[in-house]
Structures are given as structure tokens and as C-alpha cells.
Amino acid sequence: MTRVFKSCLEWMEFRKSLTGSSLGFVPTMGALHDGHASLIRRSAAENDKTLLSIFVNPAQFDDPKDLEQYPRTLEEDRRKAAQAGADFLLLPEASEIYSDKYRYQVAEKTFSKLLCGKNRPGHFEGVLTVVMKLLNIAAADRAYFGEKDYQQFVLVRDMAKAFFMNTEIIGLPTVRESDGLAMSSRNARLSKEERATAPGFYKILKTAAREEEAFSALNHAGFECEYVIDLDDRRFAAVRLGAVRLIDNVQR
Ligand code: PAF
């Protein structure tokens, strides 16, 4: 049974009783899939207790339509969370998370301006601000993030280091469907035809020799390519398929 907390203060009070037990934390926006389940399972294996949070964070959506259409599947999420081994579920309200009316924000000045940050103004400020709050609320020993959002993972890991935070940030490999498509809550919004096209995203990223080649192959295959960028040992990309924005990254 997963115990549910609807208030951060209630959780923080309860957290005090967990002294002597290690705590793992998996922050999510819900619409849980096997990628989230792998984070919960890893946390459950490495810690005495695991806290999962579900909070669709308005501050990280640059497009109000995207926020409105973000899938919300709470009952199913509760079942999956329990099955994967979450002990506690935090479901905070925006009014509690942003009681400061978003007056205080965390900003990063270089890496957050590249890749997804270039076309999504305010996105990473929204992510880093809510993750800072959630990490402080959770007070976990370890927190788990999927490497599908590799830029997010790096920014969070470096933020935790820069601010001397007490939580170890752990990134876990992207979980993929059998056809290669990276699992994402947004996949649920793809039409049947778009879902059939979607695996081409990963295939092209893996096989194209150069960025420009990948960019034009993606456009040819029916995607609207936002960027393909090779950085260090990784290739990063974002595309649109109909109304749905997908991101992925592969090791080179
Ligand atoms: O990756 C996500 O689901 C979100 O960006 C996160 C880390 C839960 C912050 O809202």
C-alpha cells in the first residue's frame, strides 16, 4: 500500500519519523510508464523507503495548450506506483508549491540556454525551481531521473552540487518500447499514424553519420525537426510529430 500525502507540510512532518531509514525520491508529473517504474524499482532496491511525487508543474510549460493537454491518469498512476514499490506518494497543490507566487526562481546561465532551452523560454527555470523545492521537501538521500531528459538530468545534478544539497542525483538509462521509441508520457497523445512514424526518430538519430544528415532525414520521414546537436559523446534532438513534441538522445 502506498500512503498518500496531499500536503507538503504533512509529508515534511511525517519525514521526521523516518530517521534511521534511507529514502529514495522519484519526482514525476504523472502519466506513469515503464520508464518511471524503472526509477521507482531502482529506488526501492537502493533505499529502505521510496517517495514518489506527482505534480504537473505549470512553471515549466512554455505552451499553455501543452499544459492543458498533459495526460492526467491518477488512479492508474497510483496502481503503477504501488506495483513498482513506492511506499509514499506526494500529490502537492500548485498553491502550496508556489505560495511565493513564483517570486523566487532558480536559473542556470549557460547549458540551460542550449538544446531544448533555446526554443522553450523559461522551461528550465521552471524545472530547476520546482526540483529545488521538491528536493528540499522530500529530504531524500537519493533522487532518480531518467536520461531521456538528459539535459534536465545534467542541470539538476549540477544544481544539487552547486547548492551543496544533501541528495545524491542519479540518472538511469532511457527505457524504450520494443520498436525503439523512448517511453514518454506524451506518447499517449500520438495518433495511430503518428505512433507508427515515431520509432523512426530513434533509428535516424542512431544511424545518421552527421547532424545535418539526421536533420534532413527526420524531416523527410514526416517529423518537423527542431534541432539535432552533437555534443561531447551524445546526440540530442527534438522533433514535432503533429501536435506532440518528442525529445531523445543517444550515445555516439
Ligand atoms: O521530468 C519530469 O517529469 C519533470 O520535469 C520533473 C523533474 C518532475 C519536474 O517537474
PDB file of C-alpha atoms and ligand atoms in Angstrom:
ATOM      1  CA  MET A   1       0.000   0.000   0.000  1.00  0.00           C
ATOM      2  CA  THR A   2       1.280   3.433  -0.944  1.00  0.00           C
ATOM      3  CA  ARG A   3       0.484   6.087   1.682  1.00  0.00           C
ATOM      4  CA  VAL A   4      -0.721   9.317   0.088  1.00  0.00           C
ATOM      5  CA  PHE A   5       0.213  12.843   1.236  1.00  0.00           C
ATOM      6  CA  LYS A   6      -1.665  15.765  -0.268  1.00  0.00           C
ATOM      7  CA  SER A   7       0.232  18.446   1.577  1.00  0.00           C
ATOM      8  CA  CYS A   8       3.985  19.110   1.596  1.00  0.00           C
ATOM      9  CA  LEU A   9       3.858  20.194   5.238  1.00  0.00           C
ATOM     10  CA  GLU A  10       2.129  16.949   6.208  1.00  0.00           C
ATOM     11  CA  TRP A  11       4.838  14.968   4.379  1.00  0.00           C
ATOM     12  CA  MET A  12       7.647  17.040   5.952  1.00  0.00           C
ATOM     13  CA  GLU A  13       6.242  16.358   9.411  1.00  0.00           C
ATOM     14  CA  PHE A  14       5.997  12.634   8.664  1.00  0.00           C
ATOM     15  CA  ARG A  15       9.526  12.624   7.146  1.00  0.00           C
ATOM     16  CA  LYS A  16      10.923  13.361  10.621  1.00  0.00           C
ATOM     17  CA  SER A  17       9.701   9.948  11.782  1.00  0.00           C
ATOM     18  CA  LEU A  18      11.809   8.177   9.143  1.00  0.00           C
ATOM     19  CA  THR A  19      15.123   8.758  10.882  1.00  0.00           C
ATOM     20  CA  GLY A  20      17.417   5.777  10.512  1.00  0.00           C
ATOM     21  CA  SER A  21      15.829   4.688   7.194  1.00  0.00           C
ATOM     22  CA  SER A  22      17.280   5.699   3.846  1.00  0.00           C
ATOM     23  CA  LEU A  23      14.867   7.465   1.499  1.00  0.00           C
ATOM     24  CA  GLY A  24      14.816   7.468  -2.302  1.00  0.00           C
ATOM     25  CA  PHE A  25      12.789  10.039  -4.234  1.00  0.00           C
ATOM     26  CA  VAL A  26      11.284   9.920  -7.735  1.00  0.00           C
ATOM     27  CA  PRO A  27       9.774  13.265  -8.844  1.00  0.00           C
ATOM     28  CA  THR A  28       7.302  12.966 -11.744  1.00  0.00           C
ATOM     29  CA  MET A  29       4.457  14.746 -13.484  1.00  0.00           C
ATOM     30  CA  GLY A  30       2.397  11.534 -13.522  1.00  0.00           C
ATOM     31  CA  ALA A  31       1.101   9.591 -16.549  1.00  0.00           C
ATOM     32  CA  LEU A  32       3.491   6.920 -15.325  1.00  0.00           C
ATOM     33  CA  HIS A  33       5.046   4.461 -17.778  1.00  0.00           C
ATOM     34  CA  ASP A  34       7.731   1.779 -17.572  1.00  0.00           C
ATOM     35  CA  GLY A  35      10.471   4.439 -17.583  1.00  0.00           C
ATOM     36  CA  HIS A  36       9.092   5.819 -14.298  1.00  0.00           C
ATOM     37  CA  ALA A  37       8.617   2.266 -12.997  1.00  0.00           C
ATOM     38  CA  SER A  38      12.331   1.564 -13.596  1.00  0.00           C
ATOM     39  CA  LEU A  39      13.224   4.648 -11.478  1.00  0.00           C
ATOM     40  CA  ILE A  40      10.881   3.547  -8.677  1.00  0.00           C
ATOM     41  CA  ARG A  41      12.202  -0.020  -8.761  1.00  0.00           C
ATOM     42  CA  ARG A  42      15.811   1.181  -8.603  1.00  0.00           C
ATOM     43  CA  SER A  43      14.973   3.483  -5.708  1.00  0.00           C
ATOM     44  CA  ALA A  44      13.193   0.662  -3.871  1.00  0.00           C
ATOM     45  CA  ALA A  45      16.253  -1.565  -4.389  1.00  0.00           C
ATOM     46  CA  GLU A  46      18.716   1.057  -3.097  1.00  0.00           C
ATOM     47  CA  ASN A  47      16.737   2.613  -0.229  1.00  0.00           C
ATOM     48  CA  ASP A  48      14.619   1.488   2.727  1.00  0.00           C
ATOM     49  CA  LYS A  49      11.725   3.679   1.594  1.00  0.00           C
ATOM     50  CA  THR A  50      10.696   5.375  -1.653  1.00  0.00           C
ATOM     51  CA  LEU A  51       8.714   8.571  -2.131  1.00  0.00           C
ATOM     52  CA  LEU A  52       7.119   9.355  -5.497  1.00  0.00           C
ATOM     53  CA  SER A  53       5.728  12.796  -6.261  1.00  0.00           C
ATOM     54  CA  ILE A  54       3.198  13.656  -8.951  1.00  0.00           C
ATOM     55  CA  PHE A  55       2.940  17.345  -9.750  1.00  0.00           C
ATOM     56  CA  VAL A  56       2.183  18.736 -13.207  1.00  0.00           C
ATOM     57  CA  ASN A  57       4.365  21.795 -12.840  1.00  0.00           C
ATOM     58  CA  PRO A  58       2.773  24.799 -14.596  1.00  0.00           C
ATOM     59  CA  ALA A  59       6.015  26.809 -14.398  1.00  0.00           C
ATOM     60  CA  GLN A  60       7.857  24.556 -16.858  1.00  0.00           C
ATOM     61  CA  PHE A  61       5.271  24.705 -19.665  1.00  0.00           C
ATOM     62  CA  ASP A  62       6.015  27.439 -22.192  1.00  0.00           C
ATOM     63  CA  ASP A  63       2.847  26.489 -24.123  1.00  0.00           C
ATOM     64  CA  PRO A  64      -0.480  26.682 -22.202  1.00  0.00           C
ATOM     65  CA  LYS A  65      -2.038  24.151 -24.612  1.00  0.00           C
ATOM     66  CA  ASP A  66       0.677  21.624 -23.778  1.00  0.00           C
ATOM     67  CA  LEU A  67      -0.064  22.080 -20.056  1.00  0.00           C
ATOM     68  CA  GLU A  68      -3.787  21.688 -20.633  1.00  0.00           C
ATOM     69  CA  GLN A  69      -3.307  18.530 -22.723  1.00  0.00           C
ATOM     70  CA  TYR A  70      -0.710  16.904 -20.490  1.00  0.00           C
ATOM     71  CA  PRO A  71      -2.135  13.458 -19.629  1.00  0.00           C
ATOM     72  CA  ARG A  72      -3.518  13.083 -16.102  1.00  0.00           C
ATOM     73  CA  THR A  73      -4.107   9.478 -15.050  1.00  0.00           C
ATOM     74  CA  LEU A  74      -4.030   9.500 -11.258  1.00  0.00           C
ATOM     75  CA  GLU A  75      -5.864   6.235 -10.495  1.00  0.00           C
ATOM     76  CA  GLU A  76      -3.691   4.277 -12.926  1.00  0.00           C
ATOM     77  CA  ASP A  77      -0.594   6.052 -11.573  1.00  0.00           C
ATOM     78  CA  ARG A  78      -1.410   5.009  -8.013  1.00  0.00           C
ATOM     79  CA  ARG A  79      -1.660   1.387  -9.100  1.00  0.00           C
ATOM     80  CA  LYS A  80       1.621   1.505 -11.040  1.00  0.00           C
ATOM     81  CA  ALA A  81       3.434   3.321  -8.215  1.00  0.00           C
ATOM     82  CA  ALA A  82       2.402   0.667  -5.691  1.00  0.00           C
ATOM     83  CA  GLN A  83       3.289  -2.155  -8.075  1.00  0.00           C
ATOM     84  CA  ALA A  84       6.779  -0.743  -8.700  1.00  0.00           C
ATOM     85  CA  GLY A  85       7.437  -0.382  -4.956  1.00  0.00           C
ATOM     86  CA  ALA A  86       6.706   3.235  -3.965  1.00  0.00           C
ATOM     87  CA  ASP A  87       5.921   3.499  -0.240  1.00  0.00           C
ATOM     88  CA  PHE A  88       4.711   7.096  -0.256  1.00  0.00           C
ATOM     89  CA  LEU A  89       3.006   9.303  -2.809  1.00  0.00           C
ATOM     90  CA  LEU A  90       3.101  13.103  -2.590  1.00  0.00           C
ATOM     91  CA  LEU A  91       0.396  14.971  -4.527  1.00  0.00           C
ATOM     92  CA  PRO A  92       1.038  18.641  -3.806  1.00  0.00           C
ATOM     93  CA  GLU A  93      -1.148  21.537  -4.907  1.00  0.00           C
ATOM     94  CA  ALA A  94       0.299  24.386  -7.001  1.00  0.00           C
ATOM     95  CA  SER A  95      -0.959  26.833  -4.353  1.00  0.00           C
ATOM     96  CA  GLU A  96       1.330  25.197  -1.781  1.00  0.00           C
ATOM     97  CA  ILE A  97       4.356  24.711  -4.066  1.00  0.00           C
ATOM     98  CA  TYR A  98       4.084  28.292  -5.346  1.00  0.00           C
ATOM     99  CA  SER A  99       2.874  30.046  -2.197  1.00  0.00           C
ATOM    100  CA  ASP A 100       5.511  32.685  -3.112  1.00  0.00           C
ATOM    101  CA  LYS A 101       3.664  33.245  -6.432  1.00  0.00           C
ATOM    102  CA  TYR A 102       6.874  32.190  -8.229  1.00  0.00           C
ATOM    103  CA  ARG A 103       8.772  35.229  -6.930  1.00  0.00           C
ATOM    104  CA  TYR A 104      11.822  33.071  -6.282  1.00  0.00           C
ATOM    105  CA  GLN A 105      13.342  31.137  -9.174  1.00  0.00           C
ATOM    106  CA  VAL A 106      16.431  29.062  -9.848  1.00  0.00           C
ATOM    107  CA  ALA A 107      18.248  29.976 -13.051  1.00  0.00           C
ATOM    108  CA  GLU A 108      21.250  28.464 -14.807  1.00  0.00           C
ATOM    109  CA  LYS A 109      23.006  30.670 -17.299  1.00  0.00           C
ATOM    110  CA  THR A 110      24.778  28.519 -19.872  1.00  0.00           C
ATOM    111  CA  PHE A 111      23.775  24.890 -20.532  1.00  0.00           C
ATOM    112  CA  SER A 112      20.070  25.649 -19.922  1.00  0.00           C
ATOM    113  CA  LYS A 113      20.149  28.100 -22.851  1.00  0.00           C
ATOM    114  CA  LEU A 114      21.160  25.394 -25.350  1.00  0.00           C
ATOM    115  CA  LEU A 115      19.248  22.484 -26.907  1.00  0.00           C
ATOM    116  CA  CYS A 116      15.667  22.477 -25.503  1.00  0.00           C
ATOM    117  CA  GLY A 117      16.332  25.733 -23.635  1.00  0.00           C
ATOM    118  CA  LYS A 118      16.775  27.619 -26.871  1.00  0.00           C
ATOM    119  CA  ASN A 119      13.177  27.228 -28.018  1.00  0.00           C
ATOM    120  CA  ARG A 120      11.428  26.915 -24.670  1.00  0.00           C
ATOM    121  CA  PRO A 121      11.862  30.200 -22.807  1.00  0.00           C
ATOM    122  CA  GLY A 122      11.584  29.768 -19.042  1.00  0.00           C
ATOM    123  CA  HIS A 123      11.334  25.980 -19.258  1.00  0.00           C
ATOM    124  CA  PHE A 124      14.476  25.087 -17.325  1.00  0.00           C
ATOM    125  CA  GLU A 125      13.912  27.850 -14.764  1.00  0.00           C
ATOM    126  CA  GLY A 126      10.540  26.182 -14.144  1.00  0.00           C
ATOM    127  CA  VAL A 127      12.132  22.734 -13.904  1.00  0.00           C
ATOM    128  CA  LEU A 128      15.037  23.754 -11.660  1.00  0.00           C
ATOM    129  CA  THR A 129      12.821  25.814  -9.378  1.00  0.00           C
ATOM    130  CA  VAL A 130      10.321  23.025  -8.800  1.00  0.00           C
ATOM    131  CA  VAL A 131      13.029  20.381  -8.447  1.00  0.00           C
ATOM    132  CA  MET A 132      14.852  22.522  -5.874  1.00  0.00           C
ATOM    133  CA  LYS A 133      11.586  22.846  -3.919  1.00  0.00           C
ATOM    134  CA  LEU A 134      10.732  19.141  -4.253  1.00  0.00           C
ATOM    135  CA  LEU A 135      14.241  18.039  -3.199  1.00  0.00           C
ATOM    136  CA  ASN A 136      14.012  20.275  -0.122  1.00  0.00           C
ATOM    137  CA  ILE A 137      10.537  18.939   0.685  1.00  0.00           C
ATOM    138  CA  ALA A 138      11.445  15.277   0.138  1.00  0.00           C
ATOM    139  CA  ALA A 139      14.728  15.449   2.074  1.00  0.00           C
ATOM    140  CA  ALA A 140      15.762  12.198   0.410  1.00  0.00           C
ATOM    141  CA  ASP A 141      19.166  10.538   0.370  1.00  0.00           C
ATOM    142  CA  ARG A 142      18.927   9.844  -3.364  1.00  0.00           C
ATOM    143  CA  ALA A 143      16.750  11.152  -6.207  1.00  0.00           C
ATOM    144  CA  TYR A 144      16.262   9.393  -9.545  1.00  0.00           C
ATOM    145  CA  PHE A 145      15.884  10.960 -13.004  1.00  0.00           C
ATOM    146  CA  GLY A 146      15.510   9.397 -16.454  1.00  0.00           C
ATOM    147  CA  GLU A 147      18.216  10.072 -19.015  1.00  0.00           C
ATOM    148  CA  LYS A 148      15.659  10.615 -21.777  1.00  0.00           C
ATOM    149  CA  ASP A 149      15.637  14.167 -20.430  1.00  0.00           C
ATOM    150  CA  TYR A 150      19.429  14.169 -20.364  1.00  0.00           C
ATOM    151  CA  GLN A 151      19.775  17.959 -20.338  1.00  0.00           C
ATOM    152  CA  GLN A 152      17.382  18.130 -17.386  1.00  0.00           C
ATOM    153  CA  PHE A 153      19.328  15.402 -15.570  1.00  0.00           C
ATOM    154  CA  VAL A 154      22.658  17.260 -16.018  1.00  0.00           C
ATOM    155  CA  LEU A 155      21.156  20.590 -14.937  1.00  0.00           C
ATOM    156  CA  VAL A 156      19.584  19.051 -11.811  1.00  0.00           C
ATOM    157  CA  ARG A 157      22.742  17.109 -10.929  1.00  0.00           C
ATOM    158  CA  ASP A 158      24.896  20.237 -11.283  1.00  0.00           C
ATOM    159  CA  MET A 159      22.374  22.375  -9.358  1.00  0.00           C
ATOM    160  CA  ALA A 160      22.458  19.933  -6.437  1.00  0.00           C
ATOM    161  CA  LYS A 161      26.263  20.168  -6.438  1.00  0.00           C
ATOM    162  CA  ALA A 162      26.344  23.961  -6.830  1.00  0.00           C
ATOM    163  CA  PHE A 163      23.951  24.485  -3.902  1.00  0.00           C
ATOM    164  CA  PHE A 164      25.562  21.848  -1.631  1.00  0.00           C
ATOM    165  CA  MET A 165      22.312  19.906  -1.484  1.00  0.00           C
ATOM    166  CA  ASN A 166      22.258  16.694   0.534  1.00  0.00           C
ATOM    167  CA  THR A 167      20.566  14.486  -2.058  1.00  0.00           C
ATOM    168  CA  GLU A 168      22.574  12.348  -4.476  1.00  0.00           C
ATOM    169  CA  ILE A 169      21.214  12.754  -8.022  1.00  0.00           C
ATOM    170  CA  ILE A 170      21.137   9.508 -10.001  1.00  0.00           C
ATOM    171  CA  GLY A 171      20.410   9.219 -13.741  1.00  0.00           C
ATOM    172  CA  LEU A 172      19.070   5.990 -15.226  1.00  0.00           C
ATOM    173  CA  PRO A 173      19.094   4.922 -18.890  1.00  0.00           C
ATOM    174  CA  THR A 174      16.150   5.684 -21.167  1.00  0.00           C
ATOM    175  CA  VAL A 175      13.576   2.901 -21.289  1.00  0.00           C
ATOM    176  CA  ARG A 176      12.368   2.193 -24.832  1.00  0.00           C
ATOM    177  CA  GLU A 177       9.418   0.467 -26.452  1.00  0.00           C
ATOM    178  CA  SER A 178      10.362  -2.696 -28.393  1.00  0.00           C
ATOM    179  CA  ASP A 179      10.489  -0.598 -31.607  1.00  0.00           C
ATOM    180  CA  GLY A 180      12.992   1.843 -30.073  1.00  0.00           C
ATOM    181  CA  LEU A 181      10.687   4.768 -29.250  1.00  0.00           C
ATOM    182  CA  ALA A 182      11.736   6.348 -25.940  1.00  0.00           C
ATOM    183  CA  MET A 183       8.973   5.993 -23.349  1.00  0.00           C
ATOM    184  CA  SER A 184       7.330   9.312 -22.605  1.00  0.00           C
ATOM    185  CA  SER A 185       4.051  10.449 -21.104  1.00  0.00           C
ATOM    186  CA  ARG A 186       3.491  12.423 -24.313  1.00  0.00           C
ATOM    187  CA  ASN A 187       3.465   9.245 -26.467  1.00  0.00           C
ATOM    188  CA  ALA A 188      -0.134   8.696 -25.343  1.00  0.00           C
ATOM    189  CA  ARG A 189      -1.126  11.767 -27.371  1.00  0.00           C
ATOM    190  CA  LEU A 190       0.174  10.362 -30.692  1.00  0.00           C
ATOM    191  CA  SER A 191      -2.430   9.267 -33.257  1.00  0.00           C
ATOM    192  CA  LYS A 192      -2.194   5.736 -34.688  1.00  0.00           C
ATOM    193  CA  GLU A 193      -0.370   7.017 -37.789  1.00  0.00           C
ATOM    194  CA  GLU A 194       1.983   9.219 -35.753  1.00  0.00           C
ATOM    195  CA  ARG A 195       2.755   6.303 -33.423  1.00  0.00           C
ATOM    196  CA  ALA A 196       3.735   4.236 -36.482  1.00  0.00           C
ATOM    197  CA  THR A 197       6.110   7.001 -37.647  1.00  0.00           C
ATOM    198  CA  ALA A 198       7.581   7.733 -34.201  1.00  0.00           C
ATOM    199  CA  PRO A 199      10.203   4.899 -33.958  1.00  0.00           C
ATOM    200  CA  GLY A 200      11.985   6.474 -36.955  1.00  0.00           C
ATOM    201  CA  PHE A 201      13.132   9.234 -34.583  1.00  0.00           C
ATOM    202  CA  TYR A 202      15.451   6.946 -32.602  1.00  0.00           C
ATOM    203  CA  LYS A 203      16.536   4.963 -35.688  1.00  0.00           C
ATOM    204  CA  ILE A 204      17.611   8.086 -37.569  1.00  0.00           C
ATOM    205  CA  LEU A 205      19.424   9.521 -34.543  1.00  0.00           C
ATOM    206  CA  LYS A 206      21.338   6.257 -34.183  1.00  0.00           C
ATOM    207  CA  THR A 207      22.251   5.764 -37.827  1.00  0.00           C
ATOM    208  CA  ALA A 208      22.813   9.193 -39.431  1.00  0.00           C
ATOM    209  CA  ALA A 209      26.504   9.994 -39.672  1.00  0.00           C
ATOM    210  CA  ARG A 210      26.209  13.757 -39.106  1.00  0.00           C
ATOM    211  CA  GLU A 211      23.812  16.245 -37.517  1.00  0.00           C
ATOM    212  CA  GLU A 212      22.678  17.734 -40.856  1.00  0.00           C
ATOM    213  CA  GLU A 213      22.052  14.282 -42.289  1.00  0.00           C
ATOM    214  CA  ALA A 214      19.878  13.371 -39.285  1.00  0.00           C
ATOM    215  CA  PHE A 215      18.051  16.721 -39.521  1.00  0.00           C
ATOM    216  CA  SER A 216      17.019  16.260 -43.161  1.00  0.00           C
ATOM    217  CA  ALA A 217      16.278  12.510 -42.759  1.00  0.00           C
ATOM    218  CA  LEU A 218      13.890  13.350 -39.913  1.00  0.00           C
ATOM    219  CA  ASN A 219      12.093  15.995 -41.960  1.00  0.00           C
ATOM    220  CA  HIS A 220      11.862  13.511 -44.821  1.00  0.00           C
ATOM    221  CA  ALA A 221      10.392  10.855 -42.540  1.00  0.00           C
ATOM    222  CA  GLY A 222       7.472  13.109 -41.534  1.00  0.00           C
ATOM    223  CA  PHE A 223       8.864  14.841 -38.440  1.00  0.00           C
ATOM    224  CA  GLU A 224       9.227  18.574 -38.050  1.00  0.00           C
ATOM    225  CA  CYS A 225      12.762  18.690 -36.740  1.00  0.00           C
ATOM    226  CA  GLU A 226      13.528  21.403 -34.149  1.00  0.00           C
ATOM    227  CA  TYR A 227      17.195  20.549 -33.637  1.00  0.00           C
ATOM    228  CA  VAL A 228      19.796  17.801 -33.854  1.00  0.00           C
ATOM    229  CA  ILE A 229      23.000  18.642 -31.993  1.00  0.00           C
ATOM    230  CA  ASP A 230      26.051  16.501 -31.339  1.00  0.00           C
ATOM    231  CA  LEU A 231      27.610  17.486 -28.028  1.00  0.00           C
ATOM    232  CA  ASP A 232      30.510  15.586 -26.486  1.00  0.00           C
ATOM    233  CA  ASP A 233      29.644  11.891 -26.770  1.00  0.00           C
ATOM    234  CA  ARG A 234      25.886  12.374 -27.233  1.00  0.00           C
ATOM    235  CA  ARG A 235      23.464  13.347 -29.978  1.00  0.00           C
ATOM    236  CA  PHE A 236      20.467  15.376 -28.763  1.00  0.00           C
ATOM    237  CA  ALA A 237      17.302  16.072 -30.754  1.00  0.00           C
ATOM    238  CA  ALA A 238      13.769  17.434 -30.543  1.00  0.00           C
ATOM    239  CA  VAL A 239      11.035  16.967 -33.135  1.00  0.00           C
ATOM    240  CA  ARG A 240       7.356  17.613 -33.542  1.00  0.00           C
ATOM    241  CA  LEU A 241       5.017  14.931 -34.769  1.00  0.00           C
ATOM    242  CA  GLY A 242       1.666  16.611 -35.330  1.00  0.00           C
ATOM    243  CA  ALA A 243       0.910  18.472 -32.103  1.00  0.00           C
ATOM    244  CA  VAL A 244       3.286  16.377 -29.990  1.00  0.00           C
ATOM    245  CA  ARG A 245       6.857  17.398 -29.173  1.00  0.00           C
ATOM    246  CA  LEU A 246       9.265  14.494 -28.661  1.00  0.00           C
ATOM    247  CA  ILE A 247      12.865  14.574 -27.430  1.00  0.00           C
ATOM    248  CA  ASP A 248      15.525  11.898 -27.394  1.00  0.00           C
ATOM    249  CA  ASN A 249      19.274  11.497 -27.094  1.00  0.00           C
ATOM    250  CA  VAL A 250      21.680   8.701 -27.982  1.00  0.00           C
ATOM    251  CA  GLN A 251      25.278   7.947 -27.151  1.00  0.00           C
ATOM    252  CA  ARG A 252      27.591   8.343 -30.150  1.00  0.00           C
TER     253      ARG A 252
HETATM  254  O1  PAF B   1      10.843  15.066 -15.808  1.00  0.00           O
HETATM  255  C1  PAF B   1       9.781  15.458 -15.260  1.00  0.00           C
HETATM  256  O2  PAF B   1       8.785  14.723 -15.180  1.00  0.00           O
HETATM  257  C2  PAF B   1       9.714  16.865 -14.691  1.00  0.00           C
HETATM  258  O3  PAF B   1      10.455  17.753 -15.449  1.00  0.00           O
HETATM  259  C3  PAF B   1      10.127  16.923 -13.203  1.00  0.00           C
HETATM  260  C4  PAF B   1      11.576  16.526 -12.997  1.00  0.00           C
HETATM  261  C5  PAF B   1       9.222  16.018 -12.381  1.00  0.00           C
HETATM  262  C6  PAF B   1       9.958  18.365 -12.700  1.00  0.00           C
HETATM  263  O4  PAF B   1       8.648  18.801 -12.822  1.00  0.00           O
END
